[in-house]
XYZ file of C-alpha atoms in Angstrom:
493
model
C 110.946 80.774 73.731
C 111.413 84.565 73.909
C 111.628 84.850 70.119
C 109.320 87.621 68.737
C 108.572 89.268 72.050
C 107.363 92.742 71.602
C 110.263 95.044 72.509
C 109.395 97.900 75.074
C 111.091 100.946 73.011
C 108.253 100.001 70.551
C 105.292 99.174 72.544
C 105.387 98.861 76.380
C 101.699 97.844 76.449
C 101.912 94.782 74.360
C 105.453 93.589 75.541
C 104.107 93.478 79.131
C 100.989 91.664 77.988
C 102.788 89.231 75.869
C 105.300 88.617 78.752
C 102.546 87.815 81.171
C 101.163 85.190 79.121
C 104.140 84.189 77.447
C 106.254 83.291 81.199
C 103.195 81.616 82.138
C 101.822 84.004 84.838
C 98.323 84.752 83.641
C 95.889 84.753 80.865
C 92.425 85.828 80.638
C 89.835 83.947 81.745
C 86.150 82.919 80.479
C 84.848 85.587 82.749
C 85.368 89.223 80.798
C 87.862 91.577 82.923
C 89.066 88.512 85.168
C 92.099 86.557 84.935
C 93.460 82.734 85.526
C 96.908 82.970 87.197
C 98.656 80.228 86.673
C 100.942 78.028 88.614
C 104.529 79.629 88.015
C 102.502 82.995 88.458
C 101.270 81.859 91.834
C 104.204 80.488 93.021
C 105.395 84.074 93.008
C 102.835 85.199 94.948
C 102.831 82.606 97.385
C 106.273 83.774 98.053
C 105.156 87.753 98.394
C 102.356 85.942 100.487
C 104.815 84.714 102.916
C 106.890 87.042 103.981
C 104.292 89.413 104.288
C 102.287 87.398 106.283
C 105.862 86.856 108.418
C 105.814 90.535 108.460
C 102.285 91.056 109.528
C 102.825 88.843 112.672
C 106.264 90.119 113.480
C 104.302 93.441 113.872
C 101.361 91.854 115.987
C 98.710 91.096 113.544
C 96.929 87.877 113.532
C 94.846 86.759 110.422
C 91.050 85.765 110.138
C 88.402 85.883 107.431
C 85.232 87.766 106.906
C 82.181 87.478 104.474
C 82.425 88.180 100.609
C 78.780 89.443 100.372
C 78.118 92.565 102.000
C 74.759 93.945 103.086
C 73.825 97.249 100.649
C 72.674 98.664 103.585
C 76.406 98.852 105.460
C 77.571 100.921 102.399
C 75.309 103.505 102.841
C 76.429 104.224 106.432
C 79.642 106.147 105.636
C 79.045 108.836 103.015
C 82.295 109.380 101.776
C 83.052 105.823 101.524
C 79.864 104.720 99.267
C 80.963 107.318 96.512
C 84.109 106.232 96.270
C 82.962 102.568 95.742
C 79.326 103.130 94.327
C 80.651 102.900 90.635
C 82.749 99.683 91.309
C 80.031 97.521 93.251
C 78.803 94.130 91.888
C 75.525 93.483 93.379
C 73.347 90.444 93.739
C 69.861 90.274 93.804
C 68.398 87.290 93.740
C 69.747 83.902 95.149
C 68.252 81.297 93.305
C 67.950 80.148 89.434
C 65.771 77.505 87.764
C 65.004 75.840 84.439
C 63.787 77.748 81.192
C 60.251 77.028 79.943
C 61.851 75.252 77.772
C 64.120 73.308 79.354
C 67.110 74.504 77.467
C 68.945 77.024 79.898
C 68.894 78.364 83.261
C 67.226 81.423 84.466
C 66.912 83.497 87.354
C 64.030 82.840 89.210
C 61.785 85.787 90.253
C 60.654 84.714 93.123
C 64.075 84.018 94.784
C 64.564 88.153 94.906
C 66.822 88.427 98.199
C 64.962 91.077 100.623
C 68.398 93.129 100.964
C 70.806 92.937 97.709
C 74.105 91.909 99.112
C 77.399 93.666 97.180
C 80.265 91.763 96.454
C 83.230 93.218 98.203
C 85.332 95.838 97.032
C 86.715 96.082 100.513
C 86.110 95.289 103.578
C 85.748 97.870 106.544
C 82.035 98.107 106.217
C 81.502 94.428 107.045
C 84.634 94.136 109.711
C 83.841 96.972 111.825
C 79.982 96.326 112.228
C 82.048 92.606 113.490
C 84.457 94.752 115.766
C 81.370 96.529 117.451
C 80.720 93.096 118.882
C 84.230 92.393 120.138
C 85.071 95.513 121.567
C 83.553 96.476 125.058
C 86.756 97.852 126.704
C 89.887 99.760 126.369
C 91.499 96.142 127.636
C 90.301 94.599 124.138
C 92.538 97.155 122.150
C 94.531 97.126 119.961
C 92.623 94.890 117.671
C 95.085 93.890 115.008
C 93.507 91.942 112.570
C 94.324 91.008 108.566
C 92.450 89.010 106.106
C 93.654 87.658 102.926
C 90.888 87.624 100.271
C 89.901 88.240 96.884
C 88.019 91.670 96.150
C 85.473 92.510 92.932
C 85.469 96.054 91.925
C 83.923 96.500 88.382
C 86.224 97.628 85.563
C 85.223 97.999 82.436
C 89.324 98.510 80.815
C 91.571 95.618 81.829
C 95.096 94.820 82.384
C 96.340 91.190 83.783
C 97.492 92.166 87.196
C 97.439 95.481 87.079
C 93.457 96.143 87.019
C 91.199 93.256 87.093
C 87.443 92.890 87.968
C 88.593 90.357 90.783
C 91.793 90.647 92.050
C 93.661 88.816 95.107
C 95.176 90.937 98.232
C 95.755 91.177 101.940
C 93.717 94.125 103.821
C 94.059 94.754 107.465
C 91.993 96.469 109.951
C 92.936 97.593 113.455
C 91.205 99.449 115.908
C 92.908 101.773 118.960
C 92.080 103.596 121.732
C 93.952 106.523 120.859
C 94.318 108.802 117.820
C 98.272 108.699 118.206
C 98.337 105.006 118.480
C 96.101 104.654 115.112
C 98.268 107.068 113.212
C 101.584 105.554 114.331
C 99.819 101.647 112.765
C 99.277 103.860 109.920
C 103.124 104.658 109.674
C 104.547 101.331 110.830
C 102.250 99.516 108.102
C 103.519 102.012 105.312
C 107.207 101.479 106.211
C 106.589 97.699 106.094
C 105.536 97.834 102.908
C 108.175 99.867 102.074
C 110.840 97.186 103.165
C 109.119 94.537 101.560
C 109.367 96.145 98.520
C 112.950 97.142 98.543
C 114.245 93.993 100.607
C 112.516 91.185 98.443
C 110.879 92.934 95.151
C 114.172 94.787 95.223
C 111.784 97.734 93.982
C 112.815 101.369 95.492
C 110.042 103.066 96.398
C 108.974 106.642 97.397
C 106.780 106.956 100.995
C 104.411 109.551 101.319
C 100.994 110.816 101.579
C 98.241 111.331 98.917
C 96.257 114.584 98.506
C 92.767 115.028 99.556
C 91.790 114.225 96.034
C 93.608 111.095 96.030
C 93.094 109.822 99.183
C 90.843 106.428 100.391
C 87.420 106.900 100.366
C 86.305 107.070 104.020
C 90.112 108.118 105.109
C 91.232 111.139 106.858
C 94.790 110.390 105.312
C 96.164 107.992 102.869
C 99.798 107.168 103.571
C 101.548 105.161 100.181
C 104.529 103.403 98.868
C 104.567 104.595 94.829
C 107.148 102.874 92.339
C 108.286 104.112 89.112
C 107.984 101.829 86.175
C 110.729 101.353 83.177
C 108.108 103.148 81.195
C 108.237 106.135 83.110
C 104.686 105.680 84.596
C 104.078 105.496 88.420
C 102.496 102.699 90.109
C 100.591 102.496 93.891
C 102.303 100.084 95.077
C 100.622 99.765 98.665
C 98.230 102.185 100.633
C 97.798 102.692 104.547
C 94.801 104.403 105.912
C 94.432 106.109 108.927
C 90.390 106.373 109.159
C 89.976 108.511 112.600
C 87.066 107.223 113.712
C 84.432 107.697 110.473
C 83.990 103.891 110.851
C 83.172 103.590 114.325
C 80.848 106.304 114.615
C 79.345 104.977 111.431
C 79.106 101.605 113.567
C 78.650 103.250 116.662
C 82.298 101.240 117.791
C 82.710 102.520 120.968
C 84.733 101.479 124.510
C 85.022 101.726 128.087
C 87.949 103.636 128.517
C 90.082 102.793 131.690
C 88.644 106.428 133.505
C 85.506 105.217 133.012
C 84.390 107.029 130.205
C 82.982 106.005 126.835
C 84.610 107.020 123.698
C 84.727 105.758 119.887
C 87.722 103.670 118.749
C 90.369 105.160 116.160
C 90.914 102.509 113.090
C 93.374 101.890 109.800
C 93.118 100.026 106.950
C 95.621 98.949 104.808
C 96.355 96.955 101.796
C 98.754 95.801 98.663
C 97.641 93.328 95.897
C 98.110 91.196 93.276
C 99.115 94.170 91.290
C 102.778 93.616 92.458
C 103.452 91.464 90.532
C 102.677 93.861 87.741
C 105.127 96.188 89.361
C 107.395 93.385 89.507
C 107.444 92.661 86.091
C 107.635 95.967 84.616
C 110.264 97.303 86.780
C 113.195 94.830 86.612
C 111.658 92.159 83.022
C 113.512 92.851 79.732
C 113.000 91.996 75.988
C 114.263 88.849 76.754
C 111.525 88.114 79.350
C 111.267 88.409 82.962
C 114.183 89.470 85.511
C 112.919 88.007 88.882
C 114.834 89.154 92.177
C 116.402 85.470 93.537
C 114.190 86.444 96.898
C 110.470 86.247 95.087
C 112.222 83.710 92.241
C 110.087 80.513 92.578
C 113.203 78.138 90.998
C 116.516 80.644 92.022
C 118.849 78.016 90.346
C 118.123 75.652 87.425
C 120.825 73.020 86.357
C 120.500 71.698 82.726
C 122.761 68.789 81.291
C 124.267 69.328 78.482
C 125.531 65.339 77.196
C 124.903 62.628 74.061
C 123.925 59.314 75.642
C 122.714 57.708 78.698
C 125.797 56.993 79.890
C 126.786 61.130 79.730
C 123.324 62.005 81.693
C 123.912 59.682 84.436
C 127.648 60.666 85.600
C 125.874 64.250 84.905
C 123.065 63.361 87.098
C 125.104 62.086 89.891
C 127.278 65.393 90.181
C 123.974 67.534 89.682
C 122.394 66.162 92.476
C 125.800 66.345 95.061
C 125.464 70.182 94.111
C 121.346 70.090 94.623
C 121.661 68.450 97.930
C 124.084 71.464 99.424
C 122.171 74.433 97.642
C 119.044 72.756 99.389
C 120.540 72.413 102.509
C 121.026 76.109 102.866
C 117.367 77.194 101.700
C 118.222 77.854 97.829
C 115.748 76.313 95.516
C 117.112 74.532 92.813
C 115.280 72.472 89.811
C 117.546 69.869 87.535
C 115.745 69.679 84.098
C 116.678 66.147 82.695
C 113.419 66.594 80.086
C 114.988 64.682 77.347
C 112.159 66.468 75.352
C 113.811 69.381 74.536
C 117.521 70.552 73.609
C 119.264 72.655 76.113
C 119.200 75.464 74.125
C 115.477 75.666 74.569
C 115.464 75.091 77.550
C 118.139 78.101 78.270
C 115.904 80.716 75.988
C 112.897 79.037 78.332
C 114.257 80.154 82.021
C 115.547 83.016 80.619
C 111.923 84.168 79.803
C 110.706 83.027 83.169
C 113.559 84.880 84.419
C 115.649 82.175 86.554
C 118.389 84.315 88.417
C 121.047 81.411 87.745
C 121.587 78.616 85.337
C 124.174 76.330 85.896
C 124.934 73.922 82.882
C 126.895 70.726 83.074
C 128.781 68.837 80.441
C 131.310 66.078 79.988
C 133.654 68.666 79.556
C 132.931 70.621 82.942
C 133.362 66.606 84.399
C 136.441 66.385 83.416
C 137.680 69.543 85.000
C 135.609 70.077 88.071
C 134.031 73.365 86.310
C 130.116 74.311 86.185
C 128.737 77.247 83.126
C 127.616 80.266 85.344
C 125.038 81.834 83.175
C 123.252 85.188 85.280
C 120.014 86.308 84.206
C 119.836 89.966 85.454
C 123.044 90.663 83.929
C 123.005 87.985 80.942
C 126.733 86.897 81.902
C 128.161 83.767 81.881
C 131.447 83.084 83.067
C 133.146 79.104 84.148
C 133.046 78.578 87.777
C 136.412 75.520 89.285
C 134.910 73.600 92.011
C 138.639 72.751 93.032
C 138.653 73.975 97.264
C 135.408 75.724 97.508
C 132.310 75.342 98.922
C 129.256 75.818 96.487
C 126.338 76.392 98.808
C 128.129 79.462 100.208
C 129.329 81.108 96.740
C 125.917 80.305 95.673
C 123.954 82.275 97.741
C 126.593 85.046 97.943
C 125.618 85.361 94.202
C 122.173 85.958 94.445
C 122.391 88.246 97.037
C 124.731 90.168 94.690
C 121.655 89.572 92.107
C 119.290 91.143 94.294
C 121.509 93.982 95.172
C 122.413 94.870 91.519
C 118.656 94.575 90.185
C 117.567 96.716 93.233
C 120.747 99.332 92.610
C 119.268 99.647 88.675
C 116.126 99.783 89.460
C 117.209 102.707 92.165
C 119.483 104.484 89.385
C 116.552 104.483 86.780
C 114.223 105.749 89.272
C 117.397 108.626 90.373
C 117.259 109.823 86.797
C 113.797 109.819 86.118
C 113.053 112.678 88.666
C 113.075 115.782 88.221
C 112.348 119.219 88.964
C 110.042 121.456 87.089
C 109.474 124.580 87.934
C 107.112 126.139 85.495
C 104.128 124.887 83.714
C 106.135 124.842 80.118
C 108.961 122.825 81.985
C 105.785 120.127 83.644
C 104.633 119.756 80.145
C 108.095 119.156 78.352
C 109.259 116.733 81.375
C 105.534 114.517 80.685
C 105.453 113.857 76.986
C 109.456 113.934 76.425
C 110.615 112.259 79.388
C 108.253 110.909 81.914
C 108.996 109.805 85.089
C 108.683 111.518 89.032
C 107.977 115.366 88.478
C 108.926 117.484 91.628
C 107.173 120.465 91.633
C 105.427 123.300 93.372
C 101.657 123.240 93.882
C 99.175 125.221 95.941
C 97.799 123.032 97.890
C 94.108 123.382 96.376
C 91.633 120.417 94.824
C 90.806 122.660 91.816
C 94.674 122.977 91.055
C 95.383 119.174 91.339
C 91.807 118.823 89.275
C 92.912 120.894 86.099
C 96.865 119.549 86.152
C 94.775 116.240 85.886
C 92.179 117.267 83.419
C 94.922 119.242 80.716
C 97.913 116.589 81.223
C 96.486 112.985 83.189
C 98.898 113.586 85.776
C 98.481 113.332 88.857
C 99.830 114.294 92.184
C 101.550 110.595 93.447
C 102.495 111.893 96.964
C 103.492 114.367 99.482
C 106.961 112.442 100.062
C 107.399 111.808 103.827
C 110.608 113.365 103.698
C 110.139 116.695 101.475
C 111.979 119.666 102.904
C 109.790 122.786 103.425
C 110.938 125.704 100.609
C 109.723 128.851 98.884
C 108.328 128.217 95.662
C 105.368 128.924 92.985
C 102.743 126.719 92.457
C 103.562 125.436 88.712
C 100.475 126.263 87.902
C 98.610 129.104 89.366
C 101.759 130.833 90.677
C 100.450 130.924 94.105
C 102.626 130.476 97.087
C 104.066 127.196 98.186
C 105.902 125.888 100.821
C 107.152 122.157 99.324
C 106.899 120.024 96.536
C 105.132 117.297 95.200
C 105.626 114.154 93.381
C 103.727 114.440 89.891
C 103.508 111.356 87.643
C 101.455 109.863 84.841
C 100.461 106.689 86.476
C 98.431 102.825 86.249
């Protein structure tokens, strides 16, 4: 199955891209820059779905939905917020077609011109808070803590399956508070869940911080992040959360009754992650030999796979695989038994180890006969022979995928360790970037034109302001102005 994948020391790009398609997570689709994800690709979602959307309502947040189509005119209303989107925007203009002349095709019809061109979303605050100014009257109906999951357009003319596509799924919630305090501190909280999501179940490490000016939301007064370092020594944005002071409801003229009486506007946040983890997924933990899922986001954690001659062999096979199914079930482990008699096992072991199965047990007559299962672990490409004599499976089970998780999240964390570093001069930045990659901590002044040229001369780009830099002395790296901390540089998706 994984026979001629691409290896990444020779090209990252086209291993990735071959793995996608190749594990069954994605291909392109009929529509140019869009994608079909398929089911073993959405299975993994539905699984990122779920215990964020546990996390979400742990936190307060209740889900609802809100338009696609967006009025042109809403865009307009917040300056900084329709350039940062303007570019991206698909727009319709007309909502009817009809039959060609000559009956042959389709056209649009010209008199079916809509009197306001609606824009497909890119996101959603412009729609939700002209919503909110009709549900909030009073301090008593804040907090408002709302998230929708949705699909979003935003036009892109270079394409990557799950890393940058024209339409792409997420989740993107909106709240709205009566303070400026109680808005940041959403802002925070929502950062730092995305944060343990992605260390607890991606078993990705990840860096929280805040983005420069230049970096930051359109329509945000600050952009905090989670950003994740890739095996390729690029960094990816691996979830933003916006506090948006209160550009939106002035925009929408969102305002309450506060309890002294008064009337003030309401302080909102926005934030969101996407379909583009699984992108991070893969390219953090996958190897040449296909994906490397963490057991918590695995769709099938263990997969069983007879290994007889006969009938007679598969059935006393059968009846011992499904005694060991039963108790792995019964303690939340998802298990699959593939009994295909279309394939040979050893197909079907080069096939889960591409889809990246975190444990493959295989059963023979042999094994039968001595109470013994074949161990085979995917993250560390180990097998070892596992007596059933006086133990319990179901608990020894999931004690090893927790030690899965833990050891893909502990390299992932040791990669990411030695692929920071410090730079502190410009010839040092430059070396680090095209001979090593990776984070680059470093000194900057603090200005847009300084983060502008690093960009323009090298495409890097300032990640974050980590959340937990210490304040030193230094040179900017470039200018040789003072500075008073570093930053996180990176070349990035």
């Amino acid at each position: 199955m994984s026979k001629g994948l691409p290896k990444r020391s020779e090209d990252y790009s086209l291993w990735y891209n071959e793995l996608v398609k190749r594990a069954d997570l994605a291909e392109n689709s009929a529509v140019r820059g869009c994608m079909v994800i398929k089911p073993y690709g959405y299975s993994i979602w539905e699984k990122m779905q779920a215990e964020l959307d546990r996390m979400f309502k742990e936190t307060g947040h209740t889900n609802a939905y809100f338009p696609l189509f967006i009025p042109k005119s809403f865009l307009s209303k917040e300056a900084s917020h329709v350039e940062g989107f303007a570019k991206e925007c698909a727009v319709v203009t007309h909502y009817r077609l009809k039959n060609s002349e000559d009956g042959k095709s389709v056209i649009v019809d010209p008199d079916a011109k809509l009197e306001e061109e609606l824009i497909v979303r890119p996101t959603s605050e412009t729609v939700i808070w002209s919503t909110y100014k009709n549900w909030i009257q009073s301090y008593r109906d804040l907090p408002l803590l709302v998230n929708q999951w949705a699909n979003v357009v935003r036009w892109e003319m270079r394409t990557r399956l799950f890393l940058r596509t024209t339409e792409f799924l997420w989740q993107e919630g909106h709240t709205a508070h009566a303070t400026k305090a109680e808005a940041i501190s959403e802002t925070v909280q929502m950062m730092n869940v995305y944060a343990e999501f992605a260390e607890t179940f991606m078993a990705l490490p990840v860096v929280k911080g805040v983005k420069s000016e230049n970096e930051r939301f359109a329509g945000a007064e600050d952009t905090y992040c989670i950003e994740a370092l890739m095996q390729d020594g690029k960094a990816l944005q691996a979830g933003t959360s916006h506090f948006l002071g209160q550009n939106f409801a002035k925009a929408f003229d969102v305002k309450f009754a506060t309890k002294e009486g008064g009337l003030e506007y309401v302080w909102g946040t926005s934030w969101g992650v996407s379909t583009r983890l699984m992108g991070a997924l893969i390219m953090a933990h996958s190897d040449d030999n296909g994906l490397v899922l963490p057991p918590k986001l695995a769709p099938i954690q263990v997969v069983i796979v007879p290994i007889y001659k006969g009938e007679d062999e598969l059935q006393k096979i059968s009846e011992k695989a499904h005694e060991i199914m039963q108790q792995l079930r019964r303690v939340g482990i998802t298990v699959k038994f593939d009994d295909r008699d279309t394939h040979k096992p050893g197909w079907k072991f080069a096939e889960y180890e591409l889809k990246g199965v975190p444990l493959r047990i295989a059963m023979g007559p042999r094994d039968l006969e001595n109470n013994t299962i074949e161990l085979a672990r995917r993250d560390t490409l180990t097998k070892s022979t596992l007596s059933l004599e006086g133990i319990s499976i179901a608990p020894y089970i999931l004690d090893l995928l927790d030690e899965i998780q833990e050891t893909i999240y502990t390299k992932a964390l040791n990669f990411r360790t030695s692929m920071t570093t410090d730079a502190n001069t410009w010839d040092e930045f430059q070396d680090l970037l095209e001979n090593k990659g990776g984070f680059i901590s470093a000194h900057w002044d603090g200005t847009k034109e300084t983060e502008e040229k690093i960009k323009e001369l090298t495409k890097a780009t300032i990640r974050c302001i980590p959340i937990d830099v210490k304040e030193e002395s230094g040179a900017c790296i470039f200018t040789g102005n003072p500075s008073n901390k570093r930053v996180l540089f990176a070349r990035a998706y």
